[in-house]
Structure formats: C-alpha cells, structure tokens
Amino acid sequence: MINTIIFDLGAVLIDWNPHYLYRNLFTEEQEMKDFLANIATPDWNEEQDAGRSLQQGTNLLVAQHPQHEEHIRAFYGRWNEMLGDAIEGTVEIFRQLKDSNKYKVYALTNWSAETFPVALKRYDFLNWFDGIVVSGTEKMRKPTPSFYRLLLNRYHVSPNKALFIDDNLRNILAAEKLGIKSIHFTSPEKLKRDLEILGINRAQ
C-alpha cells in the first residue's frame, strides 16, 4: 500500500531549460548546443547541484575555457532566464494527490542551494510539499543511494510504501535498487495513466 509520493522537480513539475537563455546569446542553434554539450555541461552543472558554490564552479570553468567567459558567467548570472512555466498537467496531478489526503508528498531534487530560493519564490506549489530535500543543501545528489536514504530516514518513509517520479532513468534505476517503486516521467498524460495502473487514487 503506497502512502508516500516523491517527486523530482525539474522537467517534472518545473520547465527548466538552459536553451531559454542561450538562444538569446547565440545566433546559431548548433553553436549553442555545442557550448552546452562541451563547455557548460550537465556534469559541470551537477557539481553545483551537489554543493559546489556557483562562484567556484564558474571560476573553474572560466579558467578552463577563457574564450567562453561571457557565456559561462551568464549561466548563473542570468540563471533565472532558464526557468520556464510550471508543468501544469503535473501540478494538477500533485494538487489532486494532496487534496485526496491519502498521501504524504515530498520532493527530492538535484538543485543548487543558491538558486533554489529563486524557484521557491516563483512557484507557489512548492509550498504544498510535506518536505523538500535539495541536493545542494545536503551536498549529495541523485543517483547516490545515500541521498534517497536521507529523505526516507528524515521523514520516516518505508521504501516499500513509497512511489518515486523522475524524468531521468538513471535516477529511477537507483531508486528501484533501494526498493522504491518508481515511474519514469515523460509527460503528465502518461503519469496519470501510470498512477491509475498502480491504483493511486487522486481527488477528483
């Protein structure tokens, strides 16, 4: 019997995408893609999500690629421009789960502790969670098993009574190894169907 739902945030409830910023900074789409694939990479960004300061991460990358300094400094200097809208279909599912009063609902997110307050101010639904565990604050991140265990232990959640929802298959597989039933998120419509299959009842 599932009594706890654990959401990822980025690309599940919040539309965050560096392309929103960098399309304004590059004239060529491929040049932008090359920069984000080879310079300001997801692996580099995840080190800030894991607790490295934005200043340290930025300075390190500028030292490695001084010819790209302006674009590198824009990553966090104009980070708020990467935030899109809430993913309303998923937010509505979240709302229904909360209104059902059947589940505790938590967030487990890879997010810099320095930028997360921006999201808290922008998206009211983040206040609906019974608890949020932020990687940058804890200085560990998905898919590290200890990060999942931190949430489980902090909120007294039994793995076999929890459901985890994330868009990153790597993170899903890590959760499942800990005995947490998981849904690989691809769209609100598919999430709705997957919840129905699992018998997760949402308030109508």
PDB file of C-alpha atoms in Angstrom:
ATOM      1  CA  MET A   1       0.000   0.000   0.000  1.00  0.00           C
ATOM      2  CA  ILE A   2       1.662   3.213  -1.183  1.00  0.00           C
ATOM      3  CA  ASN A   3       1.263   6.105   1.260  1.00  0.00           C
ATOM      4  CA  THR A   4       4.069   8.406   0.076  1.00  0.00           C
ATOM      5  CA  ILE A   5       4.722  10.084  -3.282  1.00  0.00           C
ATOM      6  CA  ILE A   6       8.184  11.523  -4.020  1.00  0.00           C
ATOM      7  CA  PHE A   7       8.503  13.951  -6.942  1.00  0.00           C
ATOM      8  CA  ASP A   8      11.525  15.174  -8.820  1.00  0.00           C
ATOM      9  CA  LEU A   9      11.094  18.862  -9.743  1.00  0.00           C
ATOM     10  CA  GLY A  10      12.984  19.860 -12.906  1.00  0.00           C
ATOM     11  CA  ALA A  11      11.292  18.600 -16.107  1.00  0.00           C
ATOM     12  CA  VAL A  12       8.532  17.006 -13.993  1.00  0.00           C
ATOM     13  CA  LEU A  13       6.872  19.949 -12.248  1.00  0.00           C
ATOM     14  CA  ILE A  14       9.078  22.825 -13.436  1.00  0.00           C
ATOM     15  CA  ASP A  15      10.154  23.550 -17.004  1.00  0.00           C
ATOM     16  CA  TRP A  16      13.849  24.420 -16.640  1.00  0.00           C
ATOM     17  CA  ASN A  17      15.972  24.572 -19.777  1.00  0.00           C
ATOM     18  CA  PRO A  18      19.269  26.404 -20.488  1.00  0.00           C
ATOM     19  CA  HIS A  19      18.125  26.812 -24.092  1.00  0.00           C
ATOM     20  CA  TYR A  20      15.717  29.526 -22.972  1.00  0.00           C
ATOM     21  CA  LEU A  21      18.680  31.721 -22.034  1.00  0.00           C
ATOM     22  CA  TYR A  22      21.278  30.694 -24.570  1.00  0.00           C
ATOM     23  CA  ARG A  23      19.058  31.087 -27.606  1.00  0.00           C
ATOM     24  CA  ASN A  24      19.274  34.792 -26.784  1.00  0.00           C
ATOM     25  CA  LEU A  25      23.076  34.667 -26.588  1.00  0.00           C
ATOM     26  CA  PHE A  26      23.970  32.583 -29.650  1.00  0.00           C
ATOM     27  CA  THR A  27      22.974  33.369 -33.218  1.00  0.00           C
ATOM     28  CA  GLU A  28      23.460  29.767 -34.354  1.00  0.00           C
ATOM     29  CA  GLU A  29      21.488  26.909 -32.766  1.00  0.00           C
ATOM     30  CA  GLN A  30      24.298  24.407 -33.274  1.00  0.00           C
ATOM     31  CA  GLU A  31      26.817  26.736 -31.651  1.00  0.00           C
ATOM     32  CA  MET A  32      24.559  26.924 -28.592  1.00  0.00           C
ATOM     33  CA  LYS A  33      24.174  23.142 -28.487  1.00  0.00           C
ATOM     34  CA  ASP A  34      27.938  22.660 -28.752  1.00  0.00           C
ATOM     35  CA  PHE A  35      28.524  25.062 -25.864  1.00  0.00           C
ATOM     36  CA  LEU A  36      26.046  23.267 -23.607  1.00  0.00           C
ATOM     37  CA  ALA A  37      27.298  19.827 -24.631  1.00  0.00           C
ATOM     38  CA  ASN A  38      31.030  20.535 -24.331  1.00  0.00           C
ATOM     39  CA  ILE A  39      31.576  23.583 -22.085  1.00  0.00           C
ATOM     40  CA  ALA A  40      28.729  24.267 -19.647  1.00  0.00           C
ATOM     41  CA  THR A  41      27.850  20.575 -19.494  1.00  0.00           C
ATOM     42  CA  PRO A  42      25.221  18.809 -17.385  1.00  0.00           C
ATOM     43  CA  ASP A  43      28.052  17.122 -15.447  1.00  0.00           C
ATOM     44  CA  TRP A  44      29.528  20.522 -14.572  1.00  0.00           C
ATOM     45  CA  ASN A  45      26.144  21.879 -13.506  1.00  0.00           C
ATOM     46  CA  GLU A  46      25.530  18.813 -11.330  1.00  0.00           C
ATOM     47  CA  GLU A  47      28.633  19.623  -9.275  1.00  0.00           C
ATOM     48  CA  GLN A  48      26.916  22.850  -8.229  1.00  0.00           C
ATOM     49  CA  ASP A  49      23.768  20.812  -7.568  1.00  0.00           C
ATOM     50  CA  ALA A  50      25.914  18.657  -5.295  1.00  0.00           C
ATOM     51  CA  GLY A  51      27.069  21.613  -3.202  1.00  0.00           C
ATOM     52  CA  ARG A  52      29.944  23.297  -5.020  1.00  0.00           C
ATOM     53  CA  SER A  53      29.432  27.058  -4.914  1.00  0.00           C
ATOM     54  CA  LEU A  54      28.305  28.835  -8.068  1.00  0.00           C
ATOM     55  CA  GLN A  55      31.327  31.116  -7.889  1.00  0.00           C
ATOM     56  CA  GLN A  56      33.751  28.216  -7.571  1.00  0.00           C
ATOM     57  CA  GLY A  57      32.132  26.295 -10.415  1.00  0.00           C
ATOM     58  CA  THR A  58      32.046  29.346 -12.650  1.00  0.00           C
ATOM     59  CA  ASN A  59      35.646  30.348 -11.981  1.00  0.00           C
ATOM     60  CA  LEU A  60      36.845  26.793 -12.598  1.00  0.00           C
ATOM     61  CA  LEU A  61      35.141  26.651 -15.987  1.00  0.00           C
ATOM     62  CA  VAL A  62      36.343  30.132 -16.992  1.00  0.00           C
ATOM     63  CA  ALA A  63      39.910  29.072 -16.201  1.00  0.00           C
ATOM     64  CA  GLN A  64      39.484  26.037 -18.450  1.00  0.00           C
ATOM     65  CA  HIS A  65      37.740  27.904 -21.284  1.00  0.00           C
ATOM     66  CA  PRO A  66      38.640  31.612 -21.021  1.00  0.00           C
ATOM     67  CA  GLN A  67      37.464  32.287 -24.569  1.00  0.00           C
ATOM     68  CA  HIS A  68      33.910  31.455 -23.430  1.00  0.00           C
ATOM     69  CA  GLU A  69      33.968  33.551 -20.252  1.00  0.00           C
ATOM     70  CA  GLU A  70      30.990  35.736 -21.100  1.00  0.00           C
ATOM     71  CA  HIS A  71      28.743  32.798 -21.891  1.00  0.00           C
ATOM     72  CA  ILE A  72      29.953  30.805 -18.887  1.00  0.00           C
ATOM     73  CA  ARG A  73      29.264  33.641 -16.456  1.00  0.00           C
ATOM     74  CA  ALA A  74      25.801  34.047 -17.944  1.00  0.00           C
ATOM     75  CA  PHE A  75      24.863  30.525 -16.828  1.00  0.00           C
ATOM     76  CA  TYR A  76      24.355  31.548 -13.224  1.00  0.00           C
ATOM     77  CA  GLY A  77      24.413  35.305 -13.713  1.00  0.00           C
ATOM     78  CA  ARG A  78      21.213  35.015 -15.764  1.00  0.00           C
ATOM     79  CA  TRP A  79      20.066  31.649 -14.427  1.00  0.00           C
ATOM     80  CA  ASN A  80      16.505  32.813 -13.776  1.00  0.00           C
ATOM     81  CA  GLU A  81      16.057  33.164 -17.547  1.00  0.00           C
ATOM     82  CA  MET A  82      16.329  29.366 -17.820  1.00  0.00           C
ATOM     83  CA  LEU A  83      13.170  28.921 -15.749  1.00  0.00           C
ATOM     84  CA  GLY A  84      10.032  28.339 -17.761  1.00  0.00           C
ATOM     85  CA  ASP A  85       6.499  27.811 -16.584  1.00  0.00           C
ATOM     86  CA  ALA A  86       5.196  25.219 -14.195  1.00  0.00           C
ATOM     87  CA  ILE A  87       4.248  21.995 -15.986  1.00  0.00           C
ATOM     88  CA  GLU A  88       0.576  22.471 -15.282  1.00  0.00           C
ATOM     89  CA  GLY A  89      -0.562  18.940 -16.048  1.00  0.00           C
ATOM     90  CA  THR A  90       1.766  17.548 -13.390  1.00  0.00           C
ATOM     91  CA  VAL A  91       0.947  20.333 -10.947  1.00  0.00           C
ATOM     92  CA  GLU A  92      -2.731  19.394 -11.261  1.00  0.00           C
ATOM     93  CA  ILE A  93      -1.904  15.748 -10.509  1.00  0.00           C
ATOM     94  CA  PHE A  94       0.089  16.934  -7.486  1.00  0.00           C
ATOM     95  CA  ARG A  95      -2.887  19.053  -6.378  1.00  0.00           C
ATOM     96  CA  GLN A  96      -5.237  16.085  -6.622  1.00  0.00           C
ATOM     97  CA  LEU A  97      -2.880  13.844  -4.653  1.00  0.00           C
ATOM     98  CA  LYS A  98      -2.684  16.445  -1.879  1.00  0.00           C
ATOM     99  CA  ASP A  99      -6.447  17.002  -1.870  1.00  0.00           C
ATOM    100  CA  SER A 100      -7.077  13.281  -1.524  1.00  0.00           C
ATOM    101  CA  ASN A 101      -5.474  13.377   1.972  1.00  0.00           C
ATOM    102  CA  LYS A 102      -4.228   9.834   1.351  1.00  0.00           C
ATOM    103  CA  TYR A 103      -0.540  10.531   0.756  1.00  0.00           C
ATOM    104  CA  LYS A 104       2.431  12.369   2.114  1.00  0.00           C
ATOM    105  CA  VAL A 105       4.107  14.152  -0.785  1.00  0.00           C
ATOM    106  CA  TYR A 106       7.813  15.043  -0.855  1.00  0.00           C
ATOM    107  CA  ALA A 107      10.312  16.396  -3.375  1.00  0.00           C
ATOM    108  CA  LEU A 108      13.803  15.014  -3.947  1.00  0.00           C
ATOM    109  CA  THR A 109      15.663  17.347  -6.270  1.00  0.00           C
ATOM    110  CA  ASN A 110      19.113  17.889  -7.737  1.00  0.00           C
ATOM    111  CA  TRP A 111      19.280  21.677  -7.397  1.00  0.00           C
ATOM    112  CA  SER A 112      21.843  24.223  -6.250  1.00  0.00           C
ATOM    113  CA  ALA A 113      21.175  25.575  -2.780  1.00  0.00           C
ATOM    114  CA  GLU A 114      21.956  29.058  -4.124  1.00  0.00           C
ATOM    115  CA  THR A 115      19.395  29.036  -6.937  1.00  0.00           C
ATOM    116  CA  PHE A 116      16.614  27.039  -5.268  1.00  0.00           C
ATOM    117  CA  PRO A 117      15.276  30.086  -3.355  1.00  0.00           C
ATOM    118  CA  VAL A 118      14.505  31.674  -6.742  1.00  0.00           C
ATOM    119  CA  ALA A 119      12.241  28.746  -7.565  1.00  0.00           C
ATOM    120  CA  LEU A 120      10.602  28.874  -4.137  1.00  0.00           C
ATOM    121  CA  LYS A 121       9.563  32.473  -4.751  1.00  0.00           C
ATOM    122  CA  ARG A 122       8.352  31.803  -8.272  1.00  0.00           C
ATOM    123  CA  TYR A 123       6.306  28.602  -7.922  1.00  0.00           C
ATOM    124  CA  ASP A 124       3.662  28.639  -5.184  1.00  0.00           C
ATOM    125  CA  PHE A 125       3.039  24.901  -5.406  1.00  0.00           C
ATOM    126  CA  LEU A 126       6.466  24.207  -3.885  1.00  0.00           C
ATOM    127  CA  ASN A 127       4.861  25.186  -0.583  1.00  0.00           C
ATOM    128  CA  TRP A 128       2.445  22.264  -0.839  1.00  0.00           C
ATOM    129  CA  PHE A 129       5.092  19.624  -0.168  1.00  0.00           C
ATOM    130  CA  ASP A 130       5.325  17.923   3.201  1.00  0.00           C
ATOM    131  CA  GLY A 131       9.094  18.246   2.792  1.00  0.00           C
ATOM    132  CA  ILE A 132      11.712  19.043   0.143  1.00  0.00           C
ATOM    133  CA  VAL A 133      15.228  17.600   0.094  1.00  0.00           C
ATOM    134  CA  VAL A 134      17.614  19.727  -2.016  1.00  0.00           C
ATOM    135  CA  SER A 135      20.894  18.214  -3.154  1.00  0.00           C
ATOM    136  CA  GLY A 136      22.891  21.437  -2.917  1.00  0.00           C
ATOM    137  CA  THR A 137      21.889  21.883   0.712  1.00  0.00           C
ATOM    138  CA  GLU A 138      22.715  18.285   1.604  1.00  0.00           C
ATOM    139  CA  LYS A 139      25.871  18.193  -0.554  1.00  0.00           C
ATOM    140  CA  MET A 140      24.855  14.934  -2.187  1.00  0.00           C
ATOM    141  CA  ARG A 141      22.677  14.222  -5.194  1.00  0.00           C
ATOM    142  CA  LYS A 142      20.795  11.623  -7.165  1.00  0.00           C
ATOM    143  CA  PRO A 143      21.570   8.893  -8.084  1.00  0.00           C
ATOM    144  CA  THR A 144      23.703   8.444  -4.929  1.00  0.00           C
ATOM    145  CA  PRO A 145      21.828   5.946  -2.704  1.00  0.00           C
ATOM    146  CA  SER A 146      22.574   7.937   0.459  1.00  0.00           C
ATOM    147  CA  PHE A 147      20.608  10.890  -0.925  1.00  0.00           C
ATOM    148  CA  TYR A 148      17.458   8.791  -1.253  1.00  0.00           C
ATOM    149  CA  ARG A 149      18.030   7.272   2.179  1.00  0.00           C
ATOM    150  CA  LEU A 150      18.315  10.764   3.642  1.00  0.00           C
ATOM    151  CA  LEU A 151      14.741  11.547   2.621  1.00  0.00           C
ATOM    152  CA  LEU A 152      13.491   8.131   3.743  1.00  0.00           C
ATOM    153  CA  ASN A 153      15.097   8.486   7.164  1.00  0.00           C
ATOM    154  CA  ARG A 154      14.277  12.160   7.712  1.00  0.00           C
ATOM    155  CA  TYR A 155      10.569  11.682   7.052  1.00  0.00           C
ATOM    156  CA  HIS A 156      10.256   8.094   8.307  1.00  0.00           C
ATOM    157  CA  VAL A 157       9.257   6.744   4.906  1.00  0.00           C
ATOM    158  CA  SER A 158       9.238   2.999   4.219  1.00  0.00           C
ATOM    159  CA  PRO A 159      10.751   2.284   0.768  1.00  0.00           C
ATOM    160  CA  ASN A 160       8.113  -0.346   0.014  1.00  0.00           C
ATOM    161  CA  LYS A 161       5.330   2.187   0.693  1.00  0.00           C
ATOM    162  CA  ALA A 162       6.797   4.965  -1.464  1.00  0.00           C
ATOM    163  CA  LEU A 163       6.456   5.892  -5.128  1.00  0.00           C
ATOM    164  CA  PHE A 164       9.187   7.948  -6.844  1.00  0.00           C
ATOM    165  CA  ILE A 165       8.601  10.021 -10.003  1.00  0.00           C
ATOM    166  CA  ASP A 166      11.570  11.332 -12.040  1.00  0.00           C
ATOM    167  CA  ASP A 167      12.317  12.149 -15.680  1.00  0.00           C
ATOM    168  CA  ASN A 168      15.873  10.752 -15.508  1.00  0.00           C
ATOM    169  CA  LEU A 169      16.044   6.988 -15.986  1.00  0.00           C
ATOM    170  CA  ARG A 170      19.371   6.890 -14.119  1.00  0.00           C
ATOM    171  CA  ASN A 171      17.635   8.226 -11.030  1.00  0.00           C
ATOM    172  CA  ILE A 172      14.714   5.817 -11.435  1.00  0.00           C
ATOM    173  CA  LEU A 173      17.009   2.798 -11.539  1.00  0.00           C
ATOM    174  CA  ALA A 174      18.813   3.969  -8.391  1.00  0.00           C
ATOM    175  CA  ALA A 175      15.521   4.325  -6.523  1.00  0.00           C
ATOM    176  CA  GLU A 176      14.342   0.897  -7.608  1.00  0.00           C
ATOM    177  CA  LYS A 177      17.548  -0.682  -6.291  1.00  0.00           C
ATOM    178  CA  LEU A 178      16.525   0.672  -2.884  1.00  0.00           C
ATOM    179  CA  GLY A 179      13.134  -0.963  -3.150  1.00  0.00           C
ATOM    180  CA  ILE A 180      11.223   2.188  -4.103  1.00  0.00           C
ATOM    181  CA  LYS A 181       8.585   1.679  -6.777  1.00  0.00           C
ATOM    182  CA  SER A 182       9.197   4.269  -9.492  1.00  0.00           C
ATOM    183  CA  ILE A 183       7.642   5.913 -12.533  1.00  0.00           C
ATOM    184  CA  HIS A 184       9.814   7.224 -15.367  1.00  0.00           C
ATOM    185  CA  PHE A 185       8.143  10.559 -16.176  1.00  0.00           C
ATOM    186  CA  THR A 186       7.756  11.526 -19.821  1.00  0.00           C
ATOM    187  CA  SER A 187       4.504  13.527 -19.778  1.00  0.00           C
ATOM    188  CA  PRO A 188       1.638  14.433 -17.443  1.00  0.00           C
ATOM    189  CA  GLU A 189      -0.701  12.302 -19.535  1.00  0.00           C
ATOM    190  CA  LYS A 190       1.456   9.192 -19.160  1.00  0.00           C
ATOM    191  CA  LEU A 191       1.942   9.894 -15.443  1.00  0.00           C
ATOM    192  CA  LYS A 192      -1.828   9.993 -14.980  1.00  0.00           C
ATOM    193  CA  ARG A 193      -2.174   6.609 -16.692  1.00  0.00           C
ATOM    194  CA  ASP A 194       0.716   5.101 -14.717  1.00  0.00           C
ATOM    195  CA  LEU A 195      -0.813   6.235 -11.424  1.00  0.00           C
ATOM    196  CA  GLU A 196      -4.149   4.715 -12.389  1.00  0.00           C
ATOM    197  CA  ILE A 197      -2.452   1.407 -13.202  1.00  0.00           C
ATOM    198  CA  LEU A 198      -0.860   1.421  -9.739  1.00  0.00           C
ATOM    199  CA  GLY A 199      -4.186   2.199  -8.092  1.00  0.00           C
ATOM    200  CA  ILE A 200      -3.082   5.607  -6.837  1.00  0.00           C
ATOM    201  CA  ASN A 201      -6.326   7.408  -6.150  1.00  0.00           C
ATOM    202  CA  ARG A 202      -6.422  11.140  -6.809  1.00  0.00           C
ATOM    203  CA  ALA A 203      -9.133  13.503  -5.612  1.00  0.00           C
ATOM    204  CA  GLN A 204     -11.416  14.468  -8.488  1.00  0.00           C
TER     205      GLN A 204
END
